Structures are given as structure tokens and as C-alpha cells.
Amino acid sequence: MNTANNSINTLHQTLVKVFTPITDFYYKAFNYNKYLAGSGFAALITLGLFFLMVALISLGDNSIPTDNSRKLGDVIMPDRDIDTLFDNVEKPEEPDEQPEDIAQPELDLAPLAGVDVSVPKPKANFAGGGSFFRDGEYIPLFKVTPIYPRRAQERGIMGYAVVAFTITETGTVENAVPLEGMCGDPTNPETVYRQCSIFNSAASRAALKLKYKPKIVDGNAVRVDDVPHKFTFILEET
């Protein structure tokens, strides 16, 4: 008991010796300038607390063990039964026995006496030029509608134009030349026509678009010149 008291007294005396100069200095500074003394004392306390926190943190890091390893639990896969879809596969039934070949009846193919069973041979006559194309005149394959002239359409003029051209060996048209142009009403039988050329150009352009089956002479296609064709121009009533 006495030893403990002695230790306490010794510690008290030591602290008094340590802090007495500090307290004396504080009182002197406080008497000199209380604001400066307060600021210095606060800085001293703050510095002491800072060192105390650092000491506590360092002690805490050393005392608490850390383990970053992870443990995985044991995984046990349960046994699974495999279900078969087909336990017993039925075999297909064997086909019935094929019947024995039926004997074919024998036919007596002996030639009949007095009967002619020979087939006559076909006869062909290839005379007449040596070609399979038959002779014939040219035939128009389709009809072409000419474009109505705008000037005639604006003036309400109707009429017709006759064009002459050449049909080639391939059925195309070339060398279209206007022969006659008339203005009048083709729908009125009593109309009086007068000569005009307003439809000649449109009729010539339409003639070049015509297509014919060419004329055949002795099995060969030939040109035909000066073929006339009439184009009629009628305004539709609105």
C-alpha cells in the first residue's frame, strides 16, 4: 500500500515539475496578452490530440488481424437419373411373302394368212423452192397510235394523213414519206376536207414505229416499197 502511494506521489511530483514551467509561461503570456495565450494553448492542445490519434490508429492497426482470403463452400452435385425416352423399341412387322410370279399366257403371234399387216410409209413432197416458209403478203403485227400535234389540238383541228414507207426483210419500217394531208371531221360523212400538212410529221413518226410480218416470196423475206398507210386524227369529246 505504501509502495503504491509512493509511486503516485512520485508521478505527481514529476508532472508538477514538467507542467509547472508551462503553466508559469502560460500565466505570464496570459497576463501579457490573453488572446495570444489562448491561441497558443489551443494550438498545443490540438497538436497533442493529433499525436494521440496517430498513436491510437497505429495501435489499432496492429491489434486487429485482417484476413482477405475467401472461403468457398463445398459444392456437392446431386446424382441425376437419366430418363430414356424409349425403353422398348418395337420392331416393324415383316412384310408378307410376295406371291409367286403368275405365268404369263402365251400368245400365238403367227401371221394370218391372206392379211396384209404392213404399215405404209409416209410420203412427203418437198418440191417448190426447198424452204418450209409459205409465200404470203406482209401482215401488220400491231397498231400504233400517233401523237396528236399540240397546235392542232389547241385549235380543235381534226383530219388524216397518208404516209408511204418501205417494209424491210425483218419487218421494220423505213423511208416514211407523207403523201397526203387533209383537215376535216372524219366522224362526219358530210364534212368537206381541205388540204393541210399539220398531221404529216406526226404520221411519219408513227409509221416508223410500225412492225410487220415481212412478205415471203419463194420462201425468202423480201423488201416491199411504197406501202401506203392512213393515220386518222380525231379529238375526243370532253
CSV table of N, CA and C in Angstrom, one decimal, residues 30-172:
chain,number,residue,atom,x,y,z
A,30,PHE,N,-0.6,35.0,-20.6
A,30,PHE,CA,-1.9,35.4,-20.4
A,30,PHE,C,-2.0,36.8,-19.9
A,31,ASN,N,-1.1,37.1,-18.9
A,31,ASN,CA,-1.1,38.5,-18.4
A,31,ASN,C,-0.6,39.5,-19.4
A,32,TYR,N,0.3,39.0,-20.2
A,32,TYR,CA,0.8,39.9,-21.2
A,32,TYR,C,-0.2,40.1,-22.4
A,33,ASN,N,-0.8,39.0,-22.9
A,33,ASN,CA,-1.8,39.1,-24.0
A,33,ASN,C,-2.6,37.9,-23.9
A,34,LYS,N,-3.9,38.1,-23.5
A,34,LYS,CA,-4.7,36.9,-23.3
A,34,LYS,C,-5.1,36.2,-24.6
A,35,TYR,N,-5.2,37.0,-25.7
A,35,TYR,CA,-5.6,36.4,-27.0
A,35,TYR,C,-4.5,35.5,-27.5
A,36,LEU,N,-3.2,36.0,-27.4
A,36,LEU,CA,-2.1,35.3,-27.9
A,36,LEU,C,-1.9,34.0,-27.0
A,37,ALA,N,-2.1,34.1,-25.7
A,37,ALA,CA,-2.0,33.0,-24.9
A,37,ALA,C,-3.1,31.9,-25.2
A,38,GLY,N,-4.3,32.4,-25.4
A,38,GLY,CA,-5.4,31.4,-25.7
A,38,GLY,C,-5.1,30.7,-27.1
A,39,SER,N,-4.6,31.4,-28.0
A,39,SER,CA,-4.3,30.8,-29.3
A,39,SER,C,-3.2,29.8,-29.2
A,40,GLY,N,-2.1,30.1,-28.4
A,40,GLY,CA,-1.0,29.2,-28.3
A,40,GLY,C,-1.4,27.9,-27.5
A,41,PHE,N,-2.2,28.1,-26.5
A,41,PHE,CA,-2.7,26.9,-25.7
A,41,PHE,C,-3.6,26.0,-26.6
A,42,ALA,N,-4.5,26.6,-27.4
A,42,ALA,CA,-5.3,25.8,-28.3
A,42,ALA,C,-4.5,25.1,-29.3
A,43,ALA,N,-3.4,25.7,-29.8
A,43,ALA,CA,-2.6,25.0,-30.8
A,43,ALA,C,-1.8,23.8,-30.1
A,44,LEU,N,-1.4,24.1,-28.9
A,44,LEU,CA,-0.7,23.0,-28.2
A,44,LEU,C,-1.6,21.8,-27.9
A,45,ILE,N,-2.9,22.1,-27.5
A,45,ILE,CA,-3.8,21.0,-27.2
A,45,ILE,C,-4.1,20.3,-28.6
A,46,THR,N,-4.3,21.0,-29.6
A,46,THR,CA,-4.6,20.4,-30.9
A,46,THR,C,-3.5,19.5,-31.4
A,47,LEU,N,-2.2,19.9,-31.2
A,47,LEU,CA,-1.1,19.1,-31.6
A,47,LEU,C,-1.0,17.9,-30.7
A,48,GLY,N,-1.3,18.0,-29.4
A,48,GLY,CA,-1.3,16.8,-28.6
A,48,GLY,C,-2.4,15.8,-29.0
A,49,LEU,N,-3.6,16.3,-29.3
A,49,LEU,CA,-4.6,15.4,-29.7
A,49,LEU,C,-4.3,14.7,-31.1
A,50,PHE,N,-3.6,15.4,-31.9
A,50,PHE,CA,-3.2,14.8,-33.2
A,50,PHE,C,-2.2,13.6,-33.0
A,51,PHE,N,-1.2,13.9,-32.1
A,51,PHE,CA,-0.3,12.8,-31.9
A,51,PHE,C,-1.0,11.6,-31.2
A,52,LEU,N,-1.9,11.9,-30.3
A,52,LEU,CA,-2.7,10.9,-29.6
A,52,LEU,C,-3.5,10.0,-30.6
A,53,MET,N,-4.1,10.7,-31.6
A,53,MET,CA,-4.9,9.9,-32.6
A,53,MET,C,-4.0,9.1,-33.5
A,54,VAL,N,-2.8,9.6,-33.8
A,54,VAL,CA,-1.9,8.8,-34.6
A,54,VAL,C,-1.5,7.5,-33.8
A,55,ALA,N,-1.2,7.7,-32.6
A,55,ALA,CA,-0.8,6.6,-31.7
A,55,ALA,C,-1.9,5.5,-31.6
A,56,LEU,N,-3.1,6.0,-31.4
A,56,LEU,CA,-4.3,5.1,-31.3
A,56,LEU,C,-4.5,4.3,-32.6
A,57,ILE,N,-4.3,5.0,-33.8
A,57,ILE,CA,-4.6,4.4,-35.1
A,57,ILE,C,-3.5,3.3,-35.3
A,58,SER,N,-2.2,3.6,-35.0
A,58,SER,CA,-1.2,2.6,-35.2
A,58,SER,C,-1.4,1.4,-34.3
A,59,LEU,N,-1.8,1.7,-33.0
A,59,LEU,CA,-2.1,0.5,-32.1
A,59,LEU,C,-3.3,-0.3,-32.6
A,60,GLY,N,-4.3,0.4,-33.2
A,60,GLY,CA,-5.4,-0.3,-33.7
A,60,GLY,C,-5.1,-1.2,-34.9
A,61,ASP,N,-4.3,-0.7,-35.8
A,61,ASP,CA,-3.9,-1.5,-37.0
A,61,ASP,C,-3.1,-2.7,-36.6
A,62,ASN,N,-2.3,-2.7,-35.6
A,62,ASN,CA,-1.5,-3.8,-35.2
A,62,ASN,C,-2.3,-4.8,-34.4
A,63,SER,N,-3.3,-4.4,-33.7
A,63,SER,CA,-4.1,-5.3,-32.8
A,63,SER,C,-5.1,-6.1,-33.5
A,64,ILE,N,-5.7,-5.5,-34.6
A,64,ILE,CA,-6.8,-6.2,-35.3
A,64,ILE,C,-6.3,-7.0,-36.5
A,65,PRO,N,-6.3,-8.3,-36.5
A,65,PRO,CA,-5.8,-9.0,-37.6
A,65,PRO,C,-6.8,-9.0,-38.8
A,66,THR,N,-6.3,-8.9,-40.0
A,66,THR,CA,-7.1,-8.9,-41.2
A,66,THR,C,-6.8,-10.1,-42.0
A,67,ASP,N,-7.9,-10.7,-42.5
A,67,ASP,CA,-7.7,-11.9,-43.4
A,67,ASP,C,-8.6,-11.6,-44.7
A,68,ASN,N,-7.9,-11.4,-45.8
A,68,ASN,CA,-8.5,-11.1,-47.0
A,68,ASN,C,-8.9,-12.4,-47.8
A,69,SER,N,-8.5,-13.5,-47.4
A,69,SER,CA,-8.8,-14.7,-48.1
A,69,SER,C,-10.3,-15.1,-48.0
A,70,ARG,N,-10.8,-15.7,-49.0
A,70,ARG,CA,-12.2,-16.1,-49.1
A,70,ARG,C,-12.3,-17.6,-49.2
A,71,LYS,N,-13.3,-18.1,-48.4
A,71,LYS,CA,-13.5,-19.5,-48.4
A,71,LYS,C,-14.8,-19.8,-49.2
A,72,LEU,N,-14.6,-20.8,-50.0
A,72,LEU,CA,-15.8,-21.3,-50.8
A,72,LEU,C,-16.3,-22.5,-50.2
A,73,GLY,N,-17.6,-22.6,-50.1
A,73,GLY,CA,-18.2,-23.8,-49.5
A,73,GLY,C,-18.1,-25.0,-50.5
A,74,ASP,N,-18.1,-26.1,-49.9
A,74,ASP,CA,-18.0,-27.3,-50.7
A,74,ASP,C,-19.3,-27.5,-51.5
A,75,VAL,N,-19.1,-27.7,-52.8
A,75,VAL,CA,-20.3,-27.8,-53.7
A,75,VAL,C,-20.5,-29.3,-54.1
A,76,ILE,N,-21.6,-29.8,-53.7
A,76,ILE,CA,-21.8,-31.3,-54.0
A,76,ILE,C,-23.0,-31.4,-55.0
A,77,MET,N,-22.7,-32.0,-56.1
A,77,MET,CA,-23.7,-32.1,-57.2
A,77,MET,C,-24.5,-33.4,-56.9
A,78,PRO,N,-25.8,-33.3,-56.8
A,78,PRO,CA,-26.6,-34.5,-56.6
A,78,PRO,C,-26.6,-35.4,-57.8
A,79,ASP,N,-26.8,-36.6,-57.6
A,79,ASP,CA,-26.8,-37.6,-58.6
A,79,ASP,C,-28.2,-37.5,-59.4
A,80,ARG,N,-28.1,-37.5,-60.7
A,80,ARG,CA,-29.3,-37.4,-61.5
A,80,ARG,C,-29.5,-38.7,-62.3
A,81,ASP,N,-30.7,-39.0,-62.4
A,81,ASP,CA,-31.1,-40.2,-63.2
A,81,ASP,C,-31.4,-39.8,-64.6
A,82,ILE,N,-30.9,-40.5,-65.6
A,82,ILE,CA,-31.1,-40.2,-67.0
A,82,ILE,C,-32.3,-41.0,-67.4
A,83,ASP,N,-33.4,-40.2,-67.8
A,83,ASP,CA,-34.6,-40.9,-68.3
A,83,ASP,C,-34.5,-41.2,-69.8
A,84,THR,N,-34.7,-42.4,-70.1
A,84,THR,CA,-34.7,-42.8,-71.5
A,84,THR,C,-36.1,-42.6,-72.1
A,85,LEU,N,-36.1,-42.1,-73.3
A,85,LEU,CA,-37.4,-41.8,-73.9
A,85,LEU,C,-38.0,-43.1,-74.5
A,86,PHE,N,-37.2,-44.0,-74.9
A,86,PHE,CA,-37.8,-45.2,-75.5
A,86,PHE,C,-37.1,-46.4,-74.8
A,87,ASP,N,-37.9,-47.1,-74.0
A,87,ASP,CA,-37.4,-48.3,-73.3
A,87,ASP,C,-37.4,-49.5,-74.2
A,88,ASN,N,-38.5,-49.7,-74.8
A,88,ASN,CA,-38.6,-50.9,-75.7
A,88,ASN,C,-39.0,-50.4,-77.1
A,89,VAL,N,-38.1,-50.6,-78.1
A,89,VAL,CA,-38.4,-50.2,-79.4
A,89,VAL,C,-39.0,-51.4,-80.1
A,90,GLU,N,-40.2,-51.2,-80.7
A,90,GLU,CA,-40.9,-52.2,-81.4
A,90,GLU,C,-40.4,-52.4,-82.8
A,91,LYS,N,-40.1,-53.6,-83.1
A,91,LYS,CA,-39.6,-53.9,-84.5
A,91,LYS,C,-40.7,-53.9,-85.5
A,92,PRO,N,-40.5,-53.3,-86.7
A,92,PRO,CA,-41.5,-53.4,-87.7
A,92,PRO,C,-41.9,-54.8,-88.1
A,93,GLU,N,-43.1,-54.9,-88.4
A,93,GLU,CA,-43.6,-56.3,-88.8
A,93,GLU,C,-42.9,-56.6,-90.2
A,94,GLU,N,-42.6,-57.9,-90.3
A,94,GLU,CA,-42.0,-58.4,-91.5
A,94,GLU,C,-43.1,-58.4,-92.6
A,95,PRO,N,-42.7,-57.9,-93.8
A,95,PRO,CA,-43.7,-57.9,-94.9
A,95,PRO,C,-44.1,-59.3,-95.3
A,96,ASP,N,-45.4,-59.4,-95.7
A,96,ASP,CA,-45.9,-60.7,-96.2
A,96,ASP,C,-45.1,-61.2,-97.3
A,97,GLU,N,-45.1,-62.5,-97.5
A,97,GLU,CA,-44.4,-63.1,-98.6
A,97,GLU,C,-45.0,-62.7,-99.9
A,98,GLN,N,-44.1,-62.4,-100.8
A,98,GLN,CA,-44.6,-62.0,-102.1
A,98,GLN,C,-45.2,-63.2,-102.8
A,99,PRO,N,-46.3,-63.0,-103.5
A,99,PRO,CA,-46.9,-64.2,-104.3
A,99,PRO,C,-46.0,-64.5,-105.4
A,100,GLU,N,-46.0,-65.8,-105.7
A,100,GLU,CA,-45.2,-66.3,-106.8
A,100,GLU,C,-45.7,-65.6,-108.1
A,101,ASP,N,-44.7,-65.5,-109.0
A,101,ASP,CA,-45.0,-64.9,-110.3
A,101,ASP,C,-46.0,-65.7,-111.1
A,102,ILE,N,-47.0,-64.9,-111.5
A,102,ILE,CA,-48.1,-65.6,-112.3
A,102,ILE,C,-47.6,-65.8,-113.7
A,103,ALA,N,-47.7,-67.0,-114.2
A,103,ALA,CA,-47.3,-67.3,-115.5
A,103,ALA,C,-48.1,-66.5,-116.6
A,104,GLN,N,-47.4,-65.8,-117.4
A,104,GLN,CA,-48.0,-65.1,-118.5
A,104,GLN,C,-48.5,-66.0,-119.6
A,105,PRO,N,-49.7,-65.7,-120.0
A,105,PRO,CA,-50.3,-66.6,-121.1
A,105,PRO,C,-49.5,-66.4,-122.4
A,106,GLU,N,-49.3,-67.5,-123.0
A,106,GLU,CA,-48.6,-67.5,-124.3
A,106,GLU,C,-49.5,-67.1,-125.4
A,107,LEU,N,-49.1,-66.1,-126.2
A,107,LEU,CA,-49.9,-65.7,-127.4
A,107,LEU,C,-49.3,-66.2,-128.6
A,108,ASP,N,-50.2,-66.6,-129.5
A,108,ASP,CA,-49.7,-67.1,-130.8
A,108,ASP,C,-49.7,-65.9,-131.8
A,109,LEU,N,-48.5,-65.5,-132.1
A,109,LEU,CA,-48.4,-64.3,-133.0
A,109,LEU,C,-48.0,-64.7,-134.4
A,110,ALA,N,-48.4,-65.8,-134.8
A,110,ALA,CA,-48.2,-66.3,-136.1
A,110,ALA,C,-48.9,-65.4,-137.1
A,111,PRO,N,-48.3,-65.0,-138.2
A,111,PRO,CA,-49.0,-64.2,-139.2
A,111,PRO,C,-50.3,-64.8,-139.8
A,112,LEU,N,-51.3,-64.0,-140.0
A,112,LEU,CA,-52.5,-64.5,-140.5
A,112,LEU,C,-52.4,-64.6,-142.0
A,113,ALA,N,-52.9,-65.7,-142.5
A,113,ALA,CA,-52.7,-65.9,-144.0
A,113,ALA,C,-53.7,-65.0,-144.7
A,114,GLY,N,-53.2,-64.4,-145.8
A,114,GLY,CA,-54.1,-63.5,-146.6
A,114,GLY,C,-54.3,-62.2,-146.1
A,115,VAL,N,-53.7,-61.7,-144.9
A,115,VAL,CA,-54.0,-60.4,-144.3
A,115,VAL,C,-52.7,-59.6,-144.4
A,116,ASP,N,-52.7,-58.4,-145.0
A,116,ASP,CA,-51.5,-57.6,-145.1
A,116,ASP,C,-51.5,-56.6,-143.8
A,117,VAL,N,-50.5,-56.8,-143.0
A,117,VAL,CA,-50.4,-56.0,-141.7
A,117,VAL,C,-49.3,-55.0,-141.8
A,118,SER,N,-48.7,-54.8,-143.0
A,118,SER,CA,-47.6,-53.8,-143.1
A,118,SER,C,-48.2,-52.4,-143.0
A,119,VAL,N,-47.4,-51.5,-142.4
A,119,VAL,CA,-47.8,-50.1,-142.3
A,119,VAL,C,-47.2,-49.3,-143.4
A,120,PRO,N,-48.0,-48.6,-144.2
A,120,PRO,CA,-47.5,-47.8,-145.3
A,120,PRO,C,-46.6,-46.7,-144.8
A,121,LYS,N,-45.5,-46.4,-145.6
A,121,LYS,CA,-44.5,-45.4,-145.2
A,121,LYS,C,-45.1,-44.0,-145.6
A,122,PRO,N,-44.9,-43.0,-144.8
A,122,PRO,CA,-45.4,-41.7,-145.1
A,122,PRO,C,-44.6,-41.1,-146.3
A,123,LYS,N,-45.3,-40.3,-147.1
A,123,LYS,CA,-44.7,-39.7,-148.2
A,123,LYS,C,-44.7,-38.2,-148.0
A,124,ALA,N,-43.7,-37.5,-148.4
A,124,ALA,CA,-43.6,-36.1,-148.2
A,124,ALA,C,-43.1,-35.5,-149.5
A,125,ASN,N,-43.7,-34.3,-149.9
A,125,ASN,CA,-43.4,-33.6,-151.1
A,125,ASN,C,-42.7,-32.3,-150.7
A,126,PHE,N,-41.4,-32.2,-151.0
A,126,PHE,CA,-40.6,-31.0,-150.6
A,126,PHE,C,-40.3,-30.2,-151.8
A,127,ALA,N,-41.0,-30.4,-152.9
A,127,ALA,CA,-40.8,-29.6,-154.1
A,127,ALA,C,-41.4,-28.2,-153.9
A,128,GLY,N,-40.7,-27.2,-154.6
A,128,GLY,CA,-41.2,-25.9,-154.6
A,128,GLY,C,-40.3,-24.9,-153.8
A,129,GLY,N,-39.1,-24.9,-154.2
A,129,GLY,CA,-38.2,-23.9,-153.6
A,129,GLY,C,-37.3,-24.4,-152.5
A,130,GLY,N,-37.6,-25.5,-151.9
A,130,GLY,CA,-36.7,-26.1,-150.9
A,130,GLY,C,-36.7,-25.4,-149.6
A,131,SER,N,-37.8,-24.7,-149.2
A,131,SER,CA,-38.0,-24.0,-147.9
A,131,SER,C,-39.3,-24.3,-147.3
A,132,PHE,N,-39.3,-24.2,-146.0
A,132,PHE,CA,-40.6,-24.5,-145.2
A,132,PHE,C,-41.5,-23.3,-145.1
A,133,PHE,N,-41.0,-22.1,-145.4
A,133,PHE,CA,-41.8,-20.9,-145.3
A,133,PHE,C,-42.8,-20.8,-146.5
A,134,ARG,N,-44.0,-20.5,-146.2
A,134,ARG,CA,-45.0,-20.4,-147.3
A,134,ARG,C,-45.0,-19.0,-147.8
A,135,ASP,N,-45.3,-18.8,-149.1
A,135,ASP,CA,-45.3,-17.5,-149.7
A,135,ASP,C,-46.5,-16.7,-149.1
A,136,GLY,N,-46.4,-15.4,-148.9
A,136,GLY,CA,-47.5,-14.6,-148.5
A,136,GLY,C,-47.2,-13.2,-148.4
A,137,GLU,N,-48.2,-12.3,-148.3
A,137,GLU,CA,-48.0,-10.9,-148.3
A,137,GLU,C,-47.6,-10.4,-146.9
A,138,TYR,N,-47.2,-9.2,-146.8
A,138,TYR,CA,-46.9,-8.6,-145.5
A,138,TYR,C,-48.1,-8.5,-144.6
A,139,ILE,N,-48.0,-8.6,-143.3
A,139,ILE,CA,-49.1,-8.6,-142.4
A,139,ILE,C,-48.7,-7.7,-141.2
A,140,PRO,N,-49.5,-6.6,-140.9
A,140,PRO,CA,-49.2,-5.8,-139.7
A,140,PRO,C,-49.4,-6.6,-138.4
A,141,LEU,N,-48.4,-6.4,-137.5
A,141,LEU,CA,-48.4,-7.2,-136.3
A,141,LEU,C,-49.1,-6.4,-135.1
A,142,PHE,N,-49.0,-5.1,-135.1
A,142,PHE,CA,-49.6,-4.3,-134.1
A,142,PHE,C,-49.9,-2.9,-134.6
A,143,LYS,N,-50.8,-2.2,-133.9
A,143,LYS,CA,-51.3,-0.9,-134.3
A,143,LYS,C,-50.6,0.2,-133.5
A,144,VAL,N,-50.2,1.3,-134.1
A,144,VAL,CA,-49.5,2.4,-133.5
A,144,VAL,C,-50.4,3.6,-133.5
A,145,THR,N,-50.7,4.3,-132.4
A,145,THR,CA,-51.5,5.5,-132.3
A,145,THR,C,-50.5,6.7,-132.3
A,146,PRO,N,-50.7,7.6,-133.3
A,146,PRO,CA,-49.8,8.7,-133.4
A,146,PRO,C,-50.0,9.7,-132.3
A,147,ILE,N,-49.0,10.5,-132.0
A,147,ILE,CA,-49.2,11.6,-131.0
A,147,ILE,C,-49.8,12.8,-131.7
A,148,TYR,N,-50.9,13.3,-131.0
A,148,TYR,CA,-51.7,14.4,-131.6
A,148,TYR,C,-50.9,15.6,-131.6
A,149,PRO,N,-50.7,16.4,-132.7
A,149,PRO,CA,-50.0,17.6,-132.7
A,149,PRO,C,-50.6,18.6,-131.7
A,150,ARG,N,-49.8,19.3,-130.9
A,150,ARG,CA,-50.3,20.2,-129.9
A,150,ARG,C,-51.0,21.4,-130.6
A,151,ARG,N,-50.5,21.9,-131.7
A,151,ARG,CA,-51.1,23.0,-132.4
A,151,ARG,C,-52.5,22.7,-132.9
A,152,ALA,N,-52.6,21.5,-133.5
A,152,ALA,CA,-53.9,21.1,-134.0
A,152,ALA,C,-54.9,20.8,-132.8
A,153,GLN,N,-54.4,20.3,-131.7
A,153,GLN,CA,-55.2,20.1,-130.5
A,153,GLN,C,-55.7,21.4,-129.9
A,154,GLU,N,-54.9,22.4,-129.9
A,154,GLU,CA,-55.3,23.7,-129.3
A,154,GLU,C,-56.3,24.4,-130.2
A,155,ARG,N,-56.2,24.2,-131.5
A,155,ARG,CA,-57.1,24.8,-132.4
A,155,ARG,C,-58.4,23.9,-132.7
A,156,GLY,N,-58.4,22.7,-132.2
A,156,GLY,CA,-59.5,21.8,-132.4
A,156,GLY,C,-59.6,21.3,-133.9
A,157,ILE,N,-58.4,21.1,-134.5
A,157,ILE,CA,-58.4,20.6,-135.9
A,157,ILE,C,-58.3,19.1,-135.9
A,158,MET,N,-59.1,18.5,-136.8
A,158,MET,CA,-59.1,17.0,-137.0
A,158,MET,C,-58.8,16.8,-138.4
A,159,GLY,N,-58.5,15.5,-138.7
A,159,GLY,CA,-58.2,15.2,-140.1
A,159,GLY,C,-57.5,13.9,-140.2
A,160,TYR,N,-56.7,13.7,-141.4
A,160,TYR,CA,-55.9,12.4,-141.5
A,160,TYR,C,-54.7,12.8,-142.4
A,161,ALA,N,-53.8,11.8,-142.4
A,161,ALA,CA,-52.6,11.9,-143.2
A,161,ALA,C,-52.2,10.5,-143.8
A,162,VAL,N,-51.8,10.4,-145.0
A,162,VAL,CA,-51.4,9.2,-145.7
A,162,VAL,C,-49.9,9.2,-145.9
A,163,VAL,N,-49.2,8.1,-145.4
A,163,VAL,CA,-47.8,8.0,-145.5
A,163,VAL,C,-47.4,6.8,-146.3
A,164,ALA,N,-46.4,6.9,-147.1
A,164,ALA,CA,-45.8,5.7,-147.8
A,164,ALA,C,-44.4,5.4,-147.2
A,165,PHE,N,-44.1,4.1,-147.1
A,165,PHE,CA,-42.9,3.7,-146.5
A,165,PHE,C,-42.4,2.3,-147.1
A,166,THR,N,-41.3,1.9,-146.6
A,166,THR,CA,-40.7,0.6,-147.1
A,166,THR,C,-40.7,-0.4,-145.9
A,167,ILE,N,-41.2,-1.6,-146.2
A,167,ILE,CA,-41.1,-2.7,-145.2
A,167,ILE,C,-39.9,-3.6,-145.5
A,168,THR,N,-39.0,-3.7,-144.5
A,168,THR,CA,-37.7,-4.4,-144.8
A,168,THR,C,-37.9,-5.9,-144.6
A,169,GLU,N,-36.8,-6.7,-144.8
A,169,GLU,CA,-36.9,-8.1,-144.7
A,169,GLU,C,-37.2,-8.6,-143.3
A,170,THR,N,-36.8,-7.7,-142.3
A,170,THR,CA,-37.1,-8.1,-140.9
A,170,THR,C,-38.4,-7.6,-140.4
A,171,GLY,N,-39.2,-6.9,-141.2
A,171,GLY,CA,-40.5,-6.4,-140.8
A,171,GLY,C,-40.5,-5.0,-140.2
A,172,THR,N,-39.4,-4.3,-140.2
A,172,THR,CA,-39.3,-3.0,-139.7
A,172,THR,C,-39.7,-2.0,-140.8
